[in-house]
Amino acid sequence: MDVLTAGVALIMVQLCVALFMAGTFYATPNEKCTRYWAQSGALVGVGVLILIINAGAPNYGLLIIGNNSLVGGLIFQWWGLQSFYKRRPSNWGWGIAASFFLLYALLLATNAKITDRVALSAITTTLVFLLNFRELWKTQTSRPSFARVLAMCALTLLIGSSAFRAVASLWRNPDFSPATLSSIGVVDVYLVPLVGTLLYSVALLMLYFERVVQEKHRLATHDELTGLLNRRAIITGAEREINVAMRLHQSLAVAFIDIDFFKRINDEQGHETGDAVLVELSKVLKETCRNIDLVARFGGEEFCIIFPGTDDERAEIIGERVVNAVRYHRFQNNLTVTVSIGIAVLPAENKMRAWTPLIKEADAALYKAKASGRNQFCMSSAAPTRRVDGVVSGAAESAD
């Protein structure tokens, strides 16, 4: 492939990438990462266009604009990746851009050879690509992401190409400038960046798409306010755990939790405070439970927890721990918040296992706890039980 064809192909790919990124930002204008990527696509596209049209001619204005646009676009790409992973864009980007501008201007002012300018550009782009690679490497996930792997492979290709061009230019090899006539120069200057840029841009869009799908799935299974499982998800999870308990002949407990006098909190403190209480209580419940327990917001101020492998004795200990954890937690505005809990247990020897009768038992136990004064837990097979600091006392049933 000749230089003209390779150059036109690279320009077309960069302009298409710029349009893709601009379209993504137009569809999601509130996302910082897509804004950075759109700016990156525009800057890199302009930079590549200017540099290829100039073809190494000593037009200082075009050289400065083209090279700095290219480097600036790559830095914006890095910042977009940092924003995507909820990190603050690094100020090192400004330092890299300023250092490159000054050094490149100095090379032009001293009439340095084109190989020196190419080496500086290649070293800088290699550095920025390495920073992108490091950003992806830091974000290790338990489940491999195809988009992340693709992005790292594309960056490896781009890093290798830029590093090779930098080393060759430092050795005064003129075959790696935009005006190269060498076959290996055309491959390194045009074809490898074309492929790498296209793959990396597609990978960034795929990363964003993967996150959108994950968020959509999360909203389908989790409560938006508290981040806990929602009602549909807890029912599905409970049915699954019941089947597992049946196969392994294990016990299982269900806790139905209600915030005491929650309506009073909303009426006196406002719904914003009420929402804050729900969020804080959710954190307390998650911290009090094990990793294998399923914690959900069942609706309104009601919560539900599934405790796999938990018998009556263990369930009472859990009930005590949860009641005390909520009672002694410092809520917003120093509010005193308590909960009532109803607990139902399916013994290991029980062969008739179903979700509906189990949750009904827990609900009935919850009403017993509330009727007996609240701020306590009650087992479905026992009288309401109040546990405070390890002291157990029975509570006679009475109406509110």
CSV table of C-alpha atoms in Angstrom, one decimal:
chain,number,residue,atom,x,y,z
A,1,MET,CA,0.0,0.0,0.0
A,2,ASP,CA,1.4,3.4,-0.9
A,3,VAL,CA,1.6,6.4,1.4
A,4,LEU,CA,-1.3,8.3,-0.1
A,5,THR,CA,-3.7,5.4,0.2
A,6,ALA,CA,-2.6,4.6,3.7
A,7,GLY,CA,-2.9,8.2,4.7
A,8,VAL,CA,-6.4,8.6,3.3
A,9,ALA,CA,-7.5,5.4,5.0
A,10,LEU,CA,-6.2,6.6,8.4
A,11,ILE,CA,-7.8,10.0,7.9
A,12,MET,CA,-11.2,8.3,7.1
A,13,VAL,CA,-11.0,6.0,10.1
A,14,GLN,CA,-10.1,8.9,12.4
A,15,LEU,CA,-13.0,11.0,11.1
A,16,CYS,CA,-15.4,8.0,11.5
A,17,VAL,CA,-14.2,7.5,15.1
A,18,ALA,CA,-14.7,11.2,15.8
A,19,LEU,CA,-18.3,10.9,14.5
A,20,PHE,CA,-19.0,7.7,16.6
A,21,MET,CA,-17.7,9.5,19.7
A,22,ALA,CA,-19.7,12.6,19.0
A,23,GLY,CA,-22.8,10.5,18.4
A,24,THR,CA,-22.3,8.8,21.8
A,25,PHE,CA,-21.9,12.1,23.6
A,26,TYR,CA,-25.0,13.5,21.8
A,27,ALA,CA,-27.0,10.5,23.1
A,28,THR,CA,-25.5,10.7,26.6
A,29,PRO,CA,-24.7,14.4,27.2
A,30,ASN,CA,-24.5,14.1,31.0
A,31,GLU,CA,-21.8,11.5,30.9
A,32,LYS,CA,-18.3,13.0,31.5
A,33,CYS,CA,-16.5,10.0,29.9
A,34,THR,CA,-18.4,10.3,26.6
A,35,ARG,CA,-17.7,14.1,26.6
A,36,TYR,CA,-14.0,13.5,26.9
A,37,TRP,CA,-14.1,10.8,24.3
A,38,ALA,CA,-16.0,13.0,21.9
A,39,GLN,CA,-13.4,15.8,22.4
A,40,SER,CA,-10.6,13.2,22.0
A,41,GLY,CA,-12.1,12.0,18.7
A,42,ALA,CA,-12.3,15.5,17.3
A,43,LEU,CA,-8.8,16.5,18.4
A,44,VAL,CA,-7.1,13.3,17.2
A,45,GLY,CA,-9.0,13.5,13.9
A,46,VAL,CA,-7.9,17.1,13.3
A,47,GLY,CA,-4.3,16.3,14.3
A,48,VAL,CA,-4.0,13.3,12.0
A,49,LEU,CA,-5.6,15.2,9.1
A,50,ILE,CA,-3.2,18.1,9.4
A,51,LEU,CA,-0.1,15.9,9.8
A,52,ILE,CA,-0.9,13.7,6.8
A,53,ILE,CA,-1.7,16.7,4.6
A,54,ASN,CA,1.5,18.5,5.7
A,55,ALA,CA,3.5,15.3,5.1
A,56,GLY,CA,6.6,16.5,7.0
A,57,ALA,CA,6.9,19.8,5.3
A,58,PRO,CA,8.5,22.6,7.4
A,59,ASN,CA,5.2,24.4,8.0
A,60,TYR,CA,5.7,25.2,11.7
A,61,GLY,CA,2.2,26.4,12.4
A,62,LEU,CA,0.7,23.2,11.0
A,63,LEU,CA,3.2,21.0,12.7
A,64,ILE,CA,2.5,22.6,16.1
A,65,ILE,CA,-1.3,22.5,15.7
A,66,GLY,CA,-1.3,19.0,14.3
A,67,ASN,CA,1.1,17.4,16.8
A,68,ASN,CA,-0.4,19.1,19.8
A,69,SER,CA,-4.0,18.3,18.7
A,70,LEU,CA,-2.9,14.6,18.4
A,71,VAL,CA,-1.3,14.5,21.9
A,72,GLY,CA,-4.1,16.5,23.4
A,73,GLY,CA,-6.7,14.2,21.9
A,74,LEU,CA,-4.9,11.1,23.4
A,75,ILE,CA,-4.8,12.8,26.8
A,76,PHE,CA,-8.6,13.5,26.6
A,77,GLN,CA,-9.0,9.8,25.8
A,78,TRP,CA,-7.1,8.9,29.0
A,79,TRP,CA,-9.2,11.3,31.0
A,80,GLY,CA,-12.4,9.8,29.6
A,81,LEU,CA,-11.2,6.4,30.7
A,82,GLN,CA,-10.6,7.7,34.2
A,83,SER,CA,-14.0,9.3,34.3
A,84,PHE,CA,-15.6,6.1,33.1
A,85,TYR,CA,-14.1,4.3,36.1
A,86,LYS,CA,-15.3,7.0,38.5
A,87,ARG,CA,-11.8,8.5,39.0
A,88,ARG,CA,-10.8,12.1,38.9
A,89,PRO,CA,-9.0,13.1,35.7
A,90,SER,CA,-5.3,13.4,36.5
A,91,ASN,CA,-3.6,16.8,36.4
A,92,TRP,CA,-0.6,14.9,34.9
A,93,GLY,CA,-2.4,15.3,31.6
A,94,TRP,CA,-1.8,19.0,31.6
A,95,GLY,CA,1.8,18.5,32.5
A,96,ILE,CA,2.3,16.1,29.6
A,97,ALA,CA,0.6,18.5,27.2
A,98,ALA,CA,2.5,21.5,28.3
A,99,SER,CA,5.9,19.7,28.3
A,100,PHE,CA,5.3,18.3,24.8
A,101,PHE,CA,4.3,21.8,23.5
A,102,LEU,CA,7.4,23.4,24.9
A,103,LEU,CA,9.8,20.7,23.8
A,104,TYR,CA,8.3,20.5,20.3
A,105,ALA,CA,8.5,24.2,19.9
A,106,LEU,CA,12.1,24.1,21.1
A,107,LEU,CA,13.0,21.5,18.5
A,108,LEU,CA,11.4,23.6,15.7
A,109,ALA,CA,13.1,26.8,16.9
A,110,THR,CA,16.5,25.0,16.9
A,111,ASN,CA,15.9,23.5,13.4
A,112,ALA,CA,16.2,20.0,14.8
A,113,LYS,CA,16.0,17.1,12.4
A,114,ILE,CA,12.6,15.5,11.6
A,115,THR,CA,13.7,12.3,13.2
A,116,ASP,CA,14.1,14.2,16.5
A,117,ARG,CA,10.5,15.6,16.2
A,118,VAL,CA,9.1,12.2,15.3
A,119,ALA,CA,11.0,10.6,18.3
A,120,LEU,CA,9.5,13.2,20.7
A,121,SER,CA,5.9,12.6,19.3
A,122,ALA,CA,6.3,8.9,19.4
A,123,ILE,CA,7.7,8.9,23.0
A,124,THR,CA,4.8,11.1,24.2
A,125,THR,CA,2.1,9.0,22.5
A,126,THR,CA,3.7,5.9,23.9
A,127,LEU,CA,3.6,7.4,27.4
A,128,VAL,CA,-0.1,8.3,27.1
A,129,PHE,CA,-1.0,4.9,25.7
A,130,LEU,CA,0.8,3.3,28.7
A,131,LEU,CA,-1.3,5.5,31.0
A,132,ASN,CA,-4.4,4.2,29.3
A,133,PHE,CA,-3.2,0.7,29.6
A,134,ARG,CA,-2.4,1.2,33.3
A,135,GLU,CA,-6.0,2.6,33.9
A,136,LEU,CA,-7.5,-0.6,32.4
A,137,TRP,CA,-5.0,-2.8,34.3
A,138,LYS,CA,-5.9,-1.3,37.7
A,139,THR,CA,-9.6,-2.2,37.2
A,140,GLN,CA,-9.4,-5.9,37.8
A,141,THR,CA,-12.7,-7.7,37.8
A,142,SER,CA,-13.8,-11.2,38.8
A,143,ARG,CA,-15.5,-11.7,35.5
A,144,PRO,CA,-13.4,-11.0,32.4
A,145,SER,CA,-14.8,-8.3,30.2
A,146,PHE,CA,-14.4,-8.8,26.4
A,147,ALA,CA,-14.3,-5.0,25.9
A,148,ARG,CA,-11.6,-4.5,28.5
A,149,VAL,CA,-9.5,-7.3,27.0
A,150,LEU,CA,-10.0,-5.9,23.5
A,151,ALA,CA,-9.0,-2.4,24.7
A,152,MET,CA,-5.8,-3.8,26.3
A,153,CYS,CA,-4.9,-5.7,23.1
A,154,ALA,CA,-5.5,-2.6,21.0
A,155,LEU,CA,-3.3,-0.5,23.3
A,156,THR,CA,-0.6,-3.1,23.2
A,157,LEU,CA,-0.6,-2.8,19.5
A,158,LEU,CA,-0.4,1.0,19.6
A,159,ILE,CA,2.2,1.0,22.3
A,160,GLY,CA,4.4,-1.4,20.3
A,161,SER,CA,4.0,0.7,17.2
A,162,SER,CA,4.8,4.0,18.9
A,163,ALA,CA,7.7,2.6,20.9
A,164,PHE,CA,9.2,1.0,17.7
A,165,ARG,CA,8.9,4.4,15.9
A,166,ALA,CA,10.5,6.2,18.8
A,167,VAL,CA,13.5,3.9,18.9
A,168,ALA,CA,13.9,3.9,15.1
A,169,SER,CA,13.8,7.7,15.1
A,170,LEU,CA,16.3,8.1,17.9
A,171,TRP,CA,18.6,6.0,15.7
A,172,ARG,CA,18.1,8.6,13.0
A,173,ASN,CA,16.1,6.3,10.7
A,174,PRO,CA,14.1,8.6,8.4
A,175,ASP,CA,11.7,5.8,7.3
A,176,PHE,CA,9.1,6.5,10.1
A,177,SER,CA,8.0,10.1,9.2
A,178,PRO,CA,4.6,10.9,7.6
A,179,ALA,CA,6.4,11.2,4.2
A,180,THR,CA,7.9,7.7,4.4
A,181,LEU,CA,8.4,5.6,1.3
A,182,SER,CA,9.4,2.5,3.2
A,183,SER,CA,7.0,-0.4,3.4
A,184,ILE,CA,7.8,-1.0,7.0
A,185,GLY,CA,7.4,2.7,7.6
A,186,VAL,CA,3.9,2.7,6.0
A,187,VAL,CA,2.9,-0.2,8.2
A,188,ASP,CA,4.2,1.4,11.4
A,189,VAL,CA,3.1,5.0,10.7
A,190,TYR,CA,-0.3,4.3,9.1
A,191,LEU,CA,-1.6,0.7,9.1
A,192,VAL,CA,-0.9,-0.3,12.7
A,193,PRO,CA,-2.3,3.0,14.1
A,194,LEU,CA,-5.3,2.6,11.8
A,195,VAL,CA,-6.1,-0.9,13.2
A,196,GLY,CA,-5.2,0.0,16.8
A,197,THR,CA,-7.2,3.2,16.8
A,198,LEU,CA,-10.3,1.5,15.4
A,199,LEU,CA,-10.1,-1.4,17.8
A,200,TYR,CA,-9.5,0.8,20.8
A,201,SER,CA,-12.3,3.2,20.0
A,202,VAL,CA,-14.7,0.3,19.5
A,203,ALA,CA,-13.5,-1.2,22.8
A,204,LEU,CA,-14.3,2.0,24.6
A,205,LEU,CA,-17.8,2.1,23.2
A,206,MET,CA,-18.2,-1.5,24.1
A,207,LEU,CA,-17.1,-0.8,27.7
A,208,TYR,CA,-19.7,1.9,28.0
A,209,PHE,CA,-22.3,-0.5,26.4
A,210,GLU,CA,-21.4,-3.2,28.9
A,211,ARG,CA,-21.9,-0.8,31.8
A,212,VAL,CA,-25.3,0.3,30.5
A,213,VAL,CA,-26.4,-3.4,30.3
A,214,GLN,CA,-25.1,-4.0,33.8
A,215,GLU,CA,-26.9,-1.0,35.1
A,216,LYS,CA,-30.1,-2.1,33.4
A,217,HIS,CA,-29.8,-5.6,34.9
A,218,ARG,CA,-29.1,-4.1,38.3
A,219,LEU,CA,-32.1,-1.8,38.2
A,220,ALA,CA,-34.2,-4.9,37.3
A,221,THR,CA,-33.0,-6.8,40.4
A,222,HIS,CA,-32.1,-4.1,42.9
A,223,ASP,CA,-33.9,-1.3,44.7
A,224,GLU,CA,-32.8,2.1,43.2
A,225,LEU,CA,-32.7,4.0,46.5
A,226,THR,CA,-31.0,1.5,48.8
A,227,GLY,CA,-29.1,-0.7,46.4
A,228,LEU,CA,-30.5,-3.8,48.0
A,229,LEU,CA,-32.3,-6.6,46.2
A,230,ASN,CA,-35.8,-5.7,45.2
A,231,ARG,CA,-39.0,-7.7,45.9
A,232,ARG,CA,-38.8,-9.8,42.7
A,233,ALA,CA,-35.2,-10.6,43.2
A,234,ILE,CA,-35.6,-11.7,46.8
A,235,ILE,CA,-38.5,-14.0,45.9
A,236,THR,CA,-36.4,-15.6,43.2
A,237,GLY,CA,-33.4,-15.9,45.4
A,238,ALA,CA,-35.5,-17.3,48.3
A,239,GLU,CA,-37.0,-20.0,46.0
A,240,ARG,CA,-33.5,-20.9,44.9
A,241,GLU,CA,-32.2,-21.2,48.4
A,242,ILE,CA,-35.1,-23.3,49.5
A,243,ASN,CA,-34.4,-25.7,46.7
A,244,VAL,CA,-30.7,-25.9,47.8
A,245,ALA,CA,-31.7,-26.4,51.4
A,246,MET,CA,-34.0,-29.2,50.3
A,247,ARG,CA,-31.2,-31.0,48.4
A,248,LEU,CA,-28.7,-30.6,51.2
A,249,HIS,CA,-31.1,-31.2,54.1
A,250,GLN,CA,-30.3,-27.9,55.7
A,251,SER,CA,-32.3,-25.4,57.7
A,252,LEU,CA,-33.2,-21.9,56.5
A,253,ALA,CA,-34.5,-18.8,58.2
A,254,VAL,CA,-36.4,-15.7,56.8
A,255,ALA,CA,-36.6,-12.4,58.7
A,256,PHE,CA,-39.3,-9.9,57.9
A,257,ILE,CA,-38.3,-6.4,59.1
A,258,ASP,CA,-40.4,-3.2,59.6
A,259,ILE,CA,-39.2,0.2,60.7
A,260,ASP,CA,-41.1,1.3,63.8
A,261,PHE,CA,-43.2,4.5,63.4
A,262,PHE,CA,-41.7,5.2,60.0
A,263,LYS,CA,-44.7,7.3,58.9
A,264,ARG,CA,-44.0,9.6,61.9
A,265,ILE,CA,-40.5,10.1,60.6
A,266,ASN,CA,-41.8,11.1,57.2
A,267,ASP,CA,-44.5,13.4,58.6
A,268,GLU,CA,-42.2,15.2,61.1
A,269,GLN,CA,-38.8,15.1,59.4
A,270,GLY,CA,-39.8,15.0,55.7
A,271,HIS,CA,-39.5,12.4,53.1
A,272,GLU,CA,-35.9,13.3,52.3
A,273,THR,CA,-35.0,12.3,55.9
A,274,GLY,CA,-37.1,9.2,55.6
A,275,ASP,CA,-35.2,8.2,52.5
A,276,ALA,CA,-31.9,8.8,54.3
A,277,VAL,CA,-33.1,6.5,57.1
A,278,LEU,CA,-33.9,3.8,54.6
A,279,VAL,CA,-30.4,4.1,53.0
A,280,GLU,CA,-28.7,4.1,56.4
A,281,LEU,CA,-30.7,1.1,57.6
A,282,SER,CA,-29.9,-0.8,54.5
A,283,LYS,CA,-26.2,-0.3,55.2
A,284,VAL,CA,-26.6,-1.5,58.8
A,285,LEU,CA,-28.5,-4.6,57.6
A,286,LYS,CA,-25.8,-5.4,55.1
A,287,GLU,CA,-23.0,-4.9,57.6
A,288,THR,CA,-24.8,-7.1,60.2
A,289,CYS,CA,-25.4,-10.0,57.8
A,290,ARG,CA,-23.1,-12.5,56.2
A,291,ASN,CA,-22.0,-12.4,52.6
A,292,ILE,CA,-24.2,-15.4,51.8
A,293,ASP,CA,-27.3,-13.8,53.2
A,294,LEU,CA,-29.8,-12.2,50.8
A,295,VAL,CA,-30.9,-8.7,51.9
A,296,ALA,CA,-33.8,-6.9,50.2
A,297,ARG,CA,-36.1,-4.0,50.5
A,298,PHE,CA,-39.5,-5.7,50.2
A,299,GLY,CA,-41.4,-2.5,49.8
A,300,GLY,CA,-41.8,0.9,51.6
A,301,GLU,CA,-40.2,0.5,55.0
A,302,GLU,CA,-40.3,-3.3,55.0
A,303,PHE,CA,-37.1,-5.4,54.5
A,304,CYS,CA,-36.6,-9.1,54.1
A,305,ILE,CA,-33.5,-11.2,54.7
A,306,ILE,CA,-32.9,-14.9,53.8
A,307,PHE,CA,-30.4,-16.7,56.1
A,308,PRO,CA,-29.3,-20.0,54.5
A,309,GLY,CA,-28.2,-22.8,56.8
A,310,THR,CA,-29.7,-21.1,59.9
A,311,ASP,CA,-31.7,-23.0,62.6
A,312,ASP,CA,-33.9,-21.7,65.4
A,313,GLU,CA,-31.0,-21.1,67.8
A,314,ARG,CA,-28.9,-19.3,65.3
A,315,ALA,CA,-31.9,-17.3,64.1
A,316,GLU,CA,-32.5,-16.0,67.7
A,317,ILE,CA,-28.9,-14.8,67.8
A,318,ILE,CA,-29.3,-13.1,64.5
A,319,GLY,CA,-32.6,-11.4,65.6
A,320,GLU,CA,-30.8,-10.0,68.7
A,321,ARG,CA,-27.9,-8.8,66.7
A,322,VAL,CA,-30.0,-7.0,64.1
A,323,VAL,CA,-32.3,-5.3,66.6
A,324,ASN,CA,-29.4,-4.1,68.7
A,325,ALA,CA,-27.4,-3.0,65.6
A,326,VAL,CA,-30.3,-0.7,64.5
A,327,ARG,CA,-31.1,0.5,68.0
A,328,TYR,CA,-27.6,1.7,68.7
A,329,HIS,CA,-26.8,3.1,65.2
A,330,ARG,CA,-26.5,6.9,65.0
A,331,PHE,CA,-28.9,7.9,62.3
A,332,GLN,CA,-29.0,11.3,60.6
A,333,ASN,CA,-30.1,14.2,62.8
A,334,ASN,CA,-29.6,11.9,65.8
A,335,LEU,CA,-32.9,10.2,65.1
A,336,THR,CA,-33.7,7.2,67.2
A,337,VAL,CA,-34.8,4.4,64.8
A,338,THR,CA,-35.8,0.9,65.9
A,339,VAL,CA,-37.2,-2.1,64.0
A,340,SER,CA,-39.5,-5.0,64.7
A,341,ILE,CA,-38.6,-8.3,63.2
A,342,GLY,CA,-40.5,-11.5,62.6
A,343,ILE,CA,-38.5,-14.7,61.9
A,344,ALA,CA,-39.6,-18.0,60.5
A,345,VAL,CA,-37.4,-21.0,60.2
A,346,LEU,CA,-37.7,-24.1,58.0
A,347,PRO,CA,-36.0,-27.0,59.9
A,348,ALA,CA,-33.7,-29.3,58.0
A,349,GLU,CA,-36.0,-32.2,58.4
A,350,ASN,CA,-39.0,-30.4,56.9
A,351,LYS,CA,-39.6,-31.9,53.4
A,352,MET,CA,-42.5,-29.5,52.5
A,353,ARG,CA,-40.7,-26.3,51.6
A,354,ALA,CA,-42.3,-23.3,49.9
A,355,TRP,CA,-41.7,-19.5,49.9
A,356,THR,CA,-45.3,-18.3,50.4
A,357,PRO,CA,-46.2,-20.1,53.7
A,358,LEU,CA,-42.7,-19.2,55.0
A,359,ILE,CA,-43.0,-15.5,54.4
A,360,LYS,CA,-46.6,-15.6,55.9
A,361,GLU,CA,-45.2,-17.1,59.1
A,362,ALA,CA,-42.5,-14.4,59.3
A,363,ASP,CA,-45.1,-11.7,58.6
A,364,ALA,CA,-47.4,-13.1,61.4
A,365,ALA,CA,-44.4,-13.1,63.8
A,366,LEU,CA,-43.6,-9.5,62.8
A,367,TYR,CA,-47.2,-8.5,63.8
A,368,LYS,CA,-46.7,-10.2,67.1
A,369,ALA,CA,-43.5,-8.2,67.7
A,370,LYS,CA,-45.2,-4.9,66.8
A,371,ALA,CA,-48.2,-5.7,69.0
A,372,SER,CA,-45.9,-6.4,71.9
A,373,GLY,CA,-44.3,-3.0,71.9
A,374,ARG,CA,-42.0,-3.0,68.9
A,375,ASN,CA,-38.2,-2.7,69.0
A,376,GLN,CA,-37.8,-6.5,69.3
A,377,PHE,CA,-37.9,-9.7,67.3
A,378,CYS,CA,-40.3,-12.6,67.5
A,379,MET,CA,-39.9,-16.2,66.3
A,380,SER,CA,-42.9,-17.6,64.5
A,381,SER,CA,-42.9,-20.6,66.9
A,382,ALA,CA,-42.5,-18.7,70.1
A,383,ALA,CA,-43.8,-15.7,72.2
A,384,PRO,CA,-42.3,-12.3,71.3
A,385,THR,CA,-38.8,-12.0,72.6
A,386,ARG,CA,-36.9,-8.9,73.6
A,387,ARG,CA,-33.2,-9.0,73.7
A,388,VAL,CA,-31.2,-6.0,75.0
A,389,ASP,CA,-27.5,-6.3,75.5
A,390,GLY,CA,-27.7,-10.0,75.8
A,391,VAL,CA,-30.5,-10.1,78.4
A,392,VAL,CA,-33.6,-12.0,77.3
A,393,SER,CA,-37.1,-11.1,78.6
A,394,GLY,CA,-40.5,-12.2,77.5
A,395,ALA,CA,-43.1,-9.6,76.4
A,396,ALA,CA,-46.8,-10.0,76.9
A,397,GLU,CA,-48.9,-9.4,73.8
A,398,SER,CA,-50.8,-6.1,73.8
A,399,ALA,CA,-52.5,-3.9,71.3
A,400,ASP,CA,-50.8,-0.7,70.0
